[in-house]
Short mmCIF file of N, CA and C in Angstrom, two decimals:
data_model
loop_
_atom_site.label_atom_id
_atom_site.label_comp_id
_atom_site.label_asym_id
_atom_site.label_seq_id
_atom_site.Cartn_x
_atom_site.Cartn_y
_atom_site.Cartn_z
N MET S 1 -6.31 59.88 89.60
CA MET S 1 -7.94 59.83 89.00
C MET S 1 -8.03 58.46 89.27
N PHE S 2 -7.27 56.82 89.28
CA PHE S 2 -7.76 55.74 89.30
C PHE S 2 -7.94 55.86 90.81
N GLY S 3 -6.92 56.09 91.95
CA GLY S 3 -7.04 56.34 93.06
C GLY S 3 -8.11 56.65 93.46
N ALA S 4 -8.63 57.74 92.69
CA ALA S 4 -10.13 58.61 93.59
C ALA S 4 -10.85 57.80 93.26
N ALA S 5 -11.39 56.82 92.40
CA ALA S 5 -12.29 55.81 91.72
C ALA S 5 -12.18 55.53 93.07
N ALA S 6 -10.89 54.47 93.09
CA ALA S 6 -10.90 53.11 93.79
C ALA S 6 -11.14 53.40 95.31
N LEU S 7 -11.05 54.96 95.60
CA LEU S 7 -11.30 55.07 97.24
C LEU S 7 -12.89 54.84 96.99
N ALA S 8 -13.74 55.78 96.54
CA ALA S 8 -14.64 56.25 96.26
C ALA S 8 -16.08 55.01 96.30
N THR S 9 -14.56 54.07 95.35
CA THR S 9 -15.23 52.57 95.34
C THR S 9 -15.86 52.05 96.94
N LEU S 10 -13.74 52.47 97.66
CA LEU S 10 -13.73 51.59 99.45
C LEU S 10 -15.01 51.85 100.04
N VAL S 11 -15.06 53.33 100.13
CA VAL S 11 -15.84 54.04 100.84
C VAL S 11 -18.15 53.29 100.58
N ALA S 12 -17.94 53.55 99.30
CA ALA S 12 -19.16 53.11 98.86
C ALA S 12 -19.80 51.37 99.59
N GLY S 13 -18.44 50.49 98.91
CA GLY S 13 -18.70 49.51 99.54
C GLY S 13 -18.70 49.01 100.99
N VAL S 14 -17.69 50.63 101.80
CA VAL S 14 -18.04 50.07 103.39
C VAL S 14 -19.10 50.55 103.76
N ILE S 15 -20.12 52.01 103.07
CA ILE S 15 -21.39 51.97 103.80
C ILE S 15 -22.39 51.20 103.46
N ILE S 16 -22.67 50.57 101.90
CA ILE S 16 -23.55 49.44 101.31
C ILE S 16 -23.26 48.28 102.34
N GLU S 17 -22.29 47.54 102.92
CA GLU S 17 -22.15 46.92 103.88
C GLU S 17 -23.15 47.04 105.36
N ARG S 18 -22.69 48.40 105.38
CA ARG S 18 -22.63 48.74 107.20
C ARG S 18 -24.49 48.91 106.85
N SER S 19 -25.00 49.80 105.72
CA SER S 19 -26.28 49.86 105.45
C SER S 19 -27.31 48.79 105.82
N GLY S 20 -26.67 47.48 104.74
CA GLY S 20 -27.33 46.67 104.18
C GLY S 20 -27.45 46.31 105.62
N GLU S 21 -26.35 45.50 106.75
CA GLU S 21 -26.77 44.89 107.13
C GLU S 21 -27.59 45.63 108.63
N GLU S 22 -27.11 46.57 108.34
CA GLU S 22 -28.41 47.35 110.16
C GLU S 22 -29.87 47.02 109.83
N PHE S 23 -30.45 47.79 107.78
CA PHE S 23 -31.92 46.78 107.59
C PHE S 23 -31.66 45.57 107.62
N PHE S 24 -30.96 44.87 107.52
CA PHE S 24 -31.31 43.33 107.34
C PHE S 24 -31.50 43.09 109.00
N ALA S 25 -30.45 43.29 109.68
CA ALA S 25 -30.54 43.07 111.17
C ALA S 25 -32.19 43.72 112.02
N ARG S 26 -32.54 44.86 111.42
CA ARG S 26 -33.91 45.68 111.73
C ARG S 26 -35.11 44.56 111.10
N GLN S 27 -34.92 43.95 110.16
CA GLN S 27 -35.85 42.71 109.86
C GLN S 27 -35.41 42.06 110.62
N GLY S 28 -34.58 41.68 111.19
CA GLY S 28 -34.93 40.08 112.17
C GLY S 28 -33.88 39.05 111.17
N PHE S 29 -32.52 39.61 109.94
CA PHE S 29 -31.75 38.36 109.37
C PHE S 29 -30.49 39.42 109.88
N SER S 30 -29.91 38.29 109.70
CA SER S 30 -28.56 37.84 109.86
C SER S 30 -27.45 38.68 108.95
N GLY S 31 -26.53 38.90 109.13
CA GLY S 31 -25.92 40.11 107.81
C GLY S 31 -25.11 39.56 106.50
N VAL S 32 -24.94 38.22 107.78
CA VAL S 32 -24.70 36.57 106.63
C VAL S 32 -25.88 36.50 105.47
N LEU S 33 -27.02 36.63 106.12
CA LEU S 33 -27.55 36.83 104.64
C LEU S 33 -28.30 37.64 104.11
N PHE S 34 -27.76 38.78 104.08
CA PHE S 34 -27.13 40.07 103.55
C PHE S 34 -26.28 40.18 102.67
N GLY S 35 -25.51 39.30 103.05
CA GLY S 35 -23.69 38.78 102.32
C GLY S 35 -24.78 38.39 100.98
N ALA S 36 -24.76 36.96 101.13
CA ALA S 36 -25.07 35.66 100.60
C ALA S 36 -26.10 36.77 99.77
N THR S 37 -26.79 37.65 99.87
CA THR S 37 -27.73 37.38 98.58
C THR S 37 -28.04 38.59 98.34
N VAL S 38 -27.88 39.78 98.63
CA VAL S 38 -27.68 40.96 98.37
C VAL S 38 -26.57 41.35 97.87
N LEU S 39 -25.46 41.57 99.15
CA LEU S 39 -24.09 42.09 98.26
C LEU S 39 -23.58 40.75 97.33
N ALA S 40 -23.90 39.78 97.42
CA ALA S 40 -23.22 38.34 95.95
C ALA S 40 -24.04 38.87 94.79
N ALA S 41 -25.40 39.97 95.02
CA ALA S 41 -25.64 39.96 93.57
C ALA S 41 -24.80 41.46 92.92
N ALA S 42 -24.77 42.09 93.85
CA ALA S 42 -24.14 43.16 93.63
C ALA S 42 -22.32 42.93 92.59
N THR S 43 -21.69 41.90 93.85
CA THR S 43 -20.50 41.79 93.62
C THR S 43 -20.71 41.00 91.60
N SER S 44 -21.43 40.33 91.53
CA SER S 44 -21.49 39.82 90.83
C SER S 44 -22.24 40.22 89.48
N LEU S 45 -22.30 41.30 88.97
CA LEU S 45 -22.88 42.09 88.44
C LEU S 45 -21.95 42.15 87.24
N PRO S 46 -20.31 42.84 86.59
CA PRO S 46 -19.51 42.40 86.63
C PRO S 46 -19.58 41.05 85.08
N GLU S 47 -19.75 39.71 86.13
CA GLU S 47 -20.24 38.52 85.61
C GLU S 47 -21.58 38.11 85.39
N ILE S 48 -22.73 39.01 85.38
CA ILE S 48 -23.68 39.37 84.79
C ILE S 48 -24.11 39.53 82.60
N SER S 49 -22.96 40.72 83.54
CA SER S 49 -22.88 41.79 82.00
C SER S 49 -22.19 41.39 81.72
N THR S 50 -21.08 40.56 81.84
CA THR S 50 -20.18 40.17 80.21
C THR S 50 -21.30 38.89 79.60
N GLY S 51 -21.75 38.11 80.54
CA GLY S 51 -22.28 36.48 80.50
C GLY S 51 -23.64 37.15 79.98
N LEU S 52 -24.12 37.95 79.93
CA LEU S 52 -24.98 38.70 78.35
C LEU S 52 -24.36 39.09 77.39
N ALA S 53 -23.92 39.83 77.47
CA ALA S 53 -23.16 40.52 76.57
C ALA S 53 -22.58 39.37 75.66
N SER S 54 -22.19 38.33 75.73
CA SER S 54 -21.51 37.05 75.20
C SER S 54 -22.23 36.05 74.86
N THR S 55 -23.58 35.93 75.74
CA THR S 55 -24.34 35.08 74.84
C THR S 55 -24.93 36.08 74.13
N LYS S 56 -25.31 37.36 73.70
CA LYS S 56 -25.60 38.24 72.22
C LYS S 56 -25.14 38.16 71.09
N LEU S 57 -23.45 37.65 71.62
CA LEU S 57 -22.62 37.71 70.51
C LEU S 57 -22.74 36.20 69.95
N GLY S 58 -23.04 35.02 70.64
CA GLY S 58 -23.10 33.56 70.72
C GLY S 58 -21.75 33.13 71.52
N ASP S 59 -21.72 33.68 72.12
CA ASP S 59 -19.88 33.51 73.06
C ASP S 59 -19.93 33.26 74.14
N CYS S 60 -21.18 31.70 74.47
CA CYS S 60 -21.54 31.56 75.62
C CYS S 60 -20.07 30.33 76.67
N GLN S 61 -19.10 30.34 75.64
CA GLN S 61 -17.41 30.19 76.54
C GLN S 61 -16.94 31.16 77.56
N LEU S 62 -17.06 32.97 76.82
CA LEU S 62 -16.66 32.93 77.46
C LEU S 62 -17.34 33.45 79.21
N ALA S 63 -19.05 33.62 78.56
CA ALA S 63 -19.64 33.41 79.54
C ALA S 63 -19.00 32.98 80.76
N VAL S 64 -18.77 31.18 79.96
CA VAL S 64 -18.56 29.96 81.50
C VAL S 64 -17.47 30.26 81.79
N SER S 65 -16.46 31.12 81.34
CA SER S 65 -14.78 30.52 81.61
C SER S 65 -15.27 31.63 82.85
N ASP S 66 -15.55 32.97 82.56
CA ASP S 66 -15.90 34.22 82.94
C ASP S 66 -16.06 34.10 84.76
N ILE S 67 -17.22 33.00 84.77
CA ILE S 67 -18.14 32.40 86.36
C ILE S 67 -16.91 31.48 86.92
N PHE S 68 -16.76 30.75 86.14
CA PHE S 68 -15.92 29.50 86.52
C PHE S 68 -14.65 29.95 87.27
N GLY S 69 -14.43 31.02 86.43
CA GLY S 69 -12.53 31.71 86.78
C GLY S 69 -12.92 32.05 87.56
N GLY S 70 -13.64 32.78 88.24
CA GLY S 70 -14.32 34.07 89.27
C GLY S 70 -13.85 32.68 90.30
N ASN S 71 -14.81 31.75 90.46
CA ASN S 71 -15.13 30.50 91.49
C ASN S 71 -13.70 29.91 91.35
N ALA S 72 -13.05 30.38 90.57
CA ALA S 72 -11.67 29.15 91.05
C ALA S 72 -10.11 30.08 91.21
N PHE S 73 -10.55 30.88 91.11
CA PHE S 73 -9.71 32.38 91.96
C PHE S 73 -9.95 32.49 93.42
N LEU S 74 -12.04 32.35 93.77
CA LEU S 74 -11.79 33.10 95.35
C LEU S 74 -10.99 31.82 96.35
N PRO S 75 -10.73 30.56 96.06
CA PRO S 75 -10.29 29.54 97.24
C PRO S 75 -8.72 30.82 97.40
N VAL S 76 -8.36 31.05 95.93
CA VAL S 76 -6.08 32.03 96.64
C VAL S 76 -7.21 32.94 97.59
N LEU S 77 -7.95 33.47 97.65
CA LEU S 77 -8.40 34.25 98.86
C LEU S 77 -7.74 33.76 100.11
N PHE S 78 -8.15 32.59 100.56
CA PHE S 78 -7.81 32.58 101.75
C PHE S 78 -6.03 31.97 101.83
N LEU S 79 -5.26 31.69 100.55
CA LEU S 79 -3.62 31.62 101.24
C LEU S 79 -3.45 33.07 101.52
N LEU S 80 -4.02 34.21 100.86
CA LEU S 80 -3.79 35.92 100.68
C LEU S 80 -3.79 35.98 102.26
N ALA S 81 -5.04 35.28 102.91
CA ALA S 81 -5.96 35.71 104.41
C ALA S 81 -4.84 35.09 105.24
N THR S 82 -4.55 34.20 105.00
CA THR S 82 -2.94 33.08 106.14
C THR S 82 -2.25 34.54 106.44
N VAL S 83 -1.25 34.39 104.71
CA VAL S 83 0.10 35.01 104.63
C VAL S 83 -0.40 36.40 105.22
N ILE S 84 -1.17 37.27 105.43
CA ILE S 84 -1.25 38.59 105.62
C ILE S 84 -1.58 38.42 107.42
N SER S 85 -2.89 37.40 108.15
CA SER S 85 -2.90 36.93 108.85
C SER S 85 -1.78 36.58 110.12
N GLY S 86 -1.24 36.13 109.40
CA GLY S 86 -0.46 35.04 109.85
C GLY S 86 -0.72 34.08 110.90
N GLU S 87 -2.17 33.90 110.84
CA GLU S 87 -2.59 32.02 111.29
C GLU S 87 -3.06 31.72 109.94
N PRO S 88 -4.18 30.45 110.17
CA PRO S 88 -4.39 29.87 109.41
C PRO S 88 -5.87 30.15 109.35
N VAL S 89 -6.70 30.74 108.09
CA VAL S 89 -7.94 31.58 108.38
C VAL S 89 -9.53 30.30 108.06
N PRO S 90 -9.34 28.48 107.63
CA PRO S 90 -10.25 27.89 107.36
C PRO S 90 -10.45 27.88 108.44
N PRO S 91 -9.59 27.56 109.57
CA PRO S 91 -10.03 26.69 111.38
C PRO S 91 -10.79 27.35 111.71
N ALA S 92 -10.45 29.26 111.18
CA ALA S 92 -11.41 29.42 112.40
C ALA S 92 -12.70 30.35 111.44
N ALA S 93 -13.17 29.54 110.64
CA ALA S 93 -14.62 30.31 109.55
C ALA S 93 -15.71 29.91 111.24
N HIS S 94 -17.13 30.09 110.38
CA HIS S 94 -18.01 30.06 111.76
C HIS S 94 -18.53 29.06 110.78
N ASP S 95 -19.78 28.88 111.07
CA ASP S 95 -20.92 27.74 111.22
C ASP S 95 -21.07 28.13 109.01
N THR S 96 -22.02 29.43 109.36
CA THR S 96 -22.11 29.90 107.87
C THR S 96 -21.08 29.76 106.98
N ASP S 97 -19.76 30.22 107.27
CA ASP S 97 -18.88 30.29 105.72
C ASP S 97 -18.99 28.97 105.77
N ILE S 98 -18.76 28.31 106.32
CA ILE S 98 -18.55 26.79 105.75
C ILE S 98 -19.76 26.01 105.36
N TYR S 99 -21.62 26.80 105.50
CA TYR S 99 -22.01 26.62 105.33
C TYR S 99 -22.46 27.55 103.59
N LEU S 100 -21.83 28.23 103.26
CA LEU S 100 -22.17 29.12 102.52
C LEU S 100 -21.01 28.25 101.17
N THR S 101 -19.48 28.00 101.54
CA THR S 101 -18.63 27.50 100.86
C THR S 101 -19.36 26.13 100.36
N ALA S 102 -19.64 25.48 101.21
CA ALA S 102 -20.33 24.01 100.89
C ALA S 102 -21.75 24.63 99.65
N LEU S 103 -22.26 25.30 99.60
CA LEU S 103 -23.90 25.31 98.37
C LEU S 103 -22.80 25.93 97.55
N GLY S 104 -22.04 26.81 97.70
CA GLY S 104 -21.01 27.18 96.35
C GLY S 104 -20.22 25.92 95.55
N ILE S 105 -20.03 24.84 96.79
CA ILE S 105 -19.10 24.05 96.04
C ILE S 105 -20.22 22.87 94.78
N ILE S 106 -21.71 22.89 95.52
CA ILE S 106 -22.56 21.94 94.94
C ILE S 106 -23.39 22.78 93.50
N LEU S 107 -23.59 23.78 94.27
CA LEU S 107 -24.14 24.71 92.69
C LEU S 107 -22.77 24.88 91.01
N THR S 108 -21.56 24.74 92.10
CA THR S 108 -20.63 24.29 90.58
C THR S 108 -20.59 23.07 90.43
N MET S 109 -20.53 22.16 91.36
CA MET S 109 -21.03 20.86 91.02
C MET S 109 -21.91 21.01 89.78
N VAL S 110 -23.62 21.30 90.03
CA VAL S 110 -24.80 20.79 89.31
C VAL S 110 -24.00 21.61 87.78
N HIS S 111 -23.69 22.44 88.17
CA HIS S 111 -23.34 23.33 86.62
C HIS S 111 -22.01 22.79 86.16
N MET S 112 -21.43 22.04 86.85
CA MET S 112 -20.51 21.07 86.04
C MET S 112 -20.76 19.44 85.09
N ALA S 113 -21.84 19.32 85.90
CA ALA S 113 -22.32 18.12 85.08
C ALA S 113 -23.33 18.38 83.93
N GLY S 114 -24.14 19.66 84.31
CA GLY S 114 -25.06 20.45 83.28
C GLY S 114 -23.70 20.81 82.17
N LEU S 115 -22.67 21.17 82.03
CA LEU S 115 -20.92 20.86 80.69
C LEU S 115 -21.22 19.63 80.43
N VAL S 116 -20.90 18.86 81.23
CA VAL S 116 -21.09 17.54 80.64
C VAL S 116 -22.04 16.66 80.33
N PHE S 117 -23.02 16.79 80.50
CA PHE S 117 -24.28 15.89 79.89
C PHE S 117 -25.00 16.61 78.84
N ARG S 118 -24.63 18.40 79.15
CA ARG S 118 -25.82 18.90 78.34
C ARG S 118 -26.80 18.78 77.66
N PRO S 119 -27.48 18.75 78.64
CA PRO S 119 -29.20 18.92 78.89
C PRO S 119 -29.64 19.08 77.10
N GLN S 120 -30.41 18.41 76.97
CA GLN S 120 -31.40 18.62 75.70
C GLN S 120 -32.70 19.26 75.95
N ARG S 121 -33.22 18.72 76.15
CA ARG S 121 -35.13 19.66 77.29
C ARG S 121 -34.65 20.66 78.07
N GLN S 122 -35.39 21.76 77.56
CA GLN S 122 -35.75 22.86 78.60
C GLN S 122 -37.02 23.02 79.06
N TYR S 123 -36.78 23.77 80.16
CA TYR S 123 -38.35 24.47 80.82
C TYR S 123 -38.43 25.95 81.01
N ALA S 124 -38.86 26.70 80.88
CA ALA S 124 -38.99 28.43 80.78
C ALA S 124 -38.10 28.91 80.55
N ARG S 125 -36.87 27.89 79.24
CA ARG S 125 -35.88 28.22 78.59
C ARG S 125 -34.55 28.06 79.01
N MET S 126 -34.63 27.10 79.78
CA MET S 126 -33.05 26.54 81.39
C MET S 126 -33.64 25.36 80.88
N GLY S 127 -31.76 24.59 81.23
CA GLY S 127 -32.27 23.09 81.26
C GLY S 127 -32.15 22.50 82.39
N VAL S 128 -31.92 21.46 82.40
CA VAL S 128 -32.70 20.45 83.97
C VAL S 128 -31.44 21.07 85.20
N ASP S 129 -30.34 21.77 84.56
CA ASP S 129 -29.13 21.78 85.50
C ASP S 129 -29.36 23.24 85.69
N SER S 130 -29.50 24.16 85.17
CA SER S 130 -29.85 25.30 85.97
C SER S 130 -31.49 25.90 86.41
N ILE S 131 -32.02 24.42 86.04
CA ILE S 131 -33.16 24.19 87.16
C ILE S 131 -32.92 24.00 88.80
N THR S 132 -32.88 23.19 88.47
CA THR S 132 -31.73 21.73 90.22
C THR S 132 -30.35 23.76 90.80
N ALA S 133 -30.46 24.16 90.12
CA ALA S 133 -29.68 25.21 90.44
C ALA S 133 -30.32 26.52 91.39
N ILE S 134 -31.34 26.72 90.18
CA ILE S 134 -31.74 27.46 91.29
C ILE S 134 -32.51 26.93 92.28
N VAL S 135 -33.64 25.28 92.44
CA VAL S 135 -34.03 24.64 92.97
C VAL S 135 -33.16 24.91 94.91
N ILE S 136 -31.76 24.15 94.41
CA ILE S 136 -30.62 23.89 95.80
C ILE S 136 -30.27 25.37 96.54
N TYR S 137 -30.13 26.78 95.42
CA TYR S 137 -30.03 28.02 95.69
C TYR S 137 -30.85 28.47 96.86
N LEU S 138 -32.26 28.41 96.50
CA LEU S 138 -33.51 28.96 97.08
C LEU S 138 -33.40 28.09 98.20
N ILE S 139 -33.21 26.55 97.88
CA ILE S 139 -32.76 25.58 99.43
C ILE S 139 -31.93 26.41 100.39
N GLY S 140 -31.27 26.51 99.63
CA GLY S 140 -29.47 26.96 100.62
C GLY S 140 -29.82 28.22 101.33
N ILE S 141 -30.36 29.10 100.49
CA ILE S 141 -30.41 30.36 101.44
C ILE S 141 -31.81 30.16 102.41
N ALA S 142 -32.76 29.29 102.39
CA ALA S 142 -33.77 28.65 103.57
C ALA S 142 -32.78 28.81 104.32
N GLY S 143 -32.13 27.71 103.89
CA GLY S 143 -30.96 26.22 105.33
C GLY S 143 -30.07 27.65 105.67
N LEU S 144 -29.83 28.54 105.35
CA LEU S 144 -29.20 29.46 105.61
C LEU S 144 -29.34 30.89 106.87
N ALA S 145 -31.09 30.73 106.11
CA ALA S 145 -31.48 32.11 107.18
C ALA S 145 -31.73 31.17 108.45
N THR S 146 -31.83 29.89 108.18
CA THR S 146 -32.24 28.83 109.38
C THR S 146 -31.01 29.45 110.99
N ILE S 147 -30.10 28.79 110.21
CA ILE S 147 -28.94 28.65 110.88
C ILE S 147 -28.41 29.92 111.35
N ALA S 148 -28.19 30.31 110.20
CA ALA S 148 -28.21 31.77 111.02
C ALA S 148 -28.78 32.92 112.14
N THR S 149 -29.59 32.41 112.40
CA THR S 149 -30.77 33.54 113.33
C THR S 149 -30.37 32.58 114.97
#
């Protein structure tokens, strides 16, 4: 049963990736923009659900550790990809890959600063760190759209 579910997930993921890339290409955008927005939102649904459930329970530590834990684990995949391919992966990265990595690092740093300094003032029920992260993300995606075309 688990194998069938895993296979169905794999097939659905490939179909979503191919159709999304084609859709974005018809709109004049690159596949990397689809991956950085729609696909990223879809793959972060478990973290979103965990975050919402844990904040309702009053356990914000669970949400923070889930998100930062996922971000801390992702660089390990470079090692796995290097072992599988037999060649170093990071030097072969495209400009857009490096751009997205830098954007992720900057956004993580903004949230880490928010954890350290704990801003007390809120605007629209968000701290200054969250508003800053949203602005940086929107500017970053606009920049990605520019360099990806």
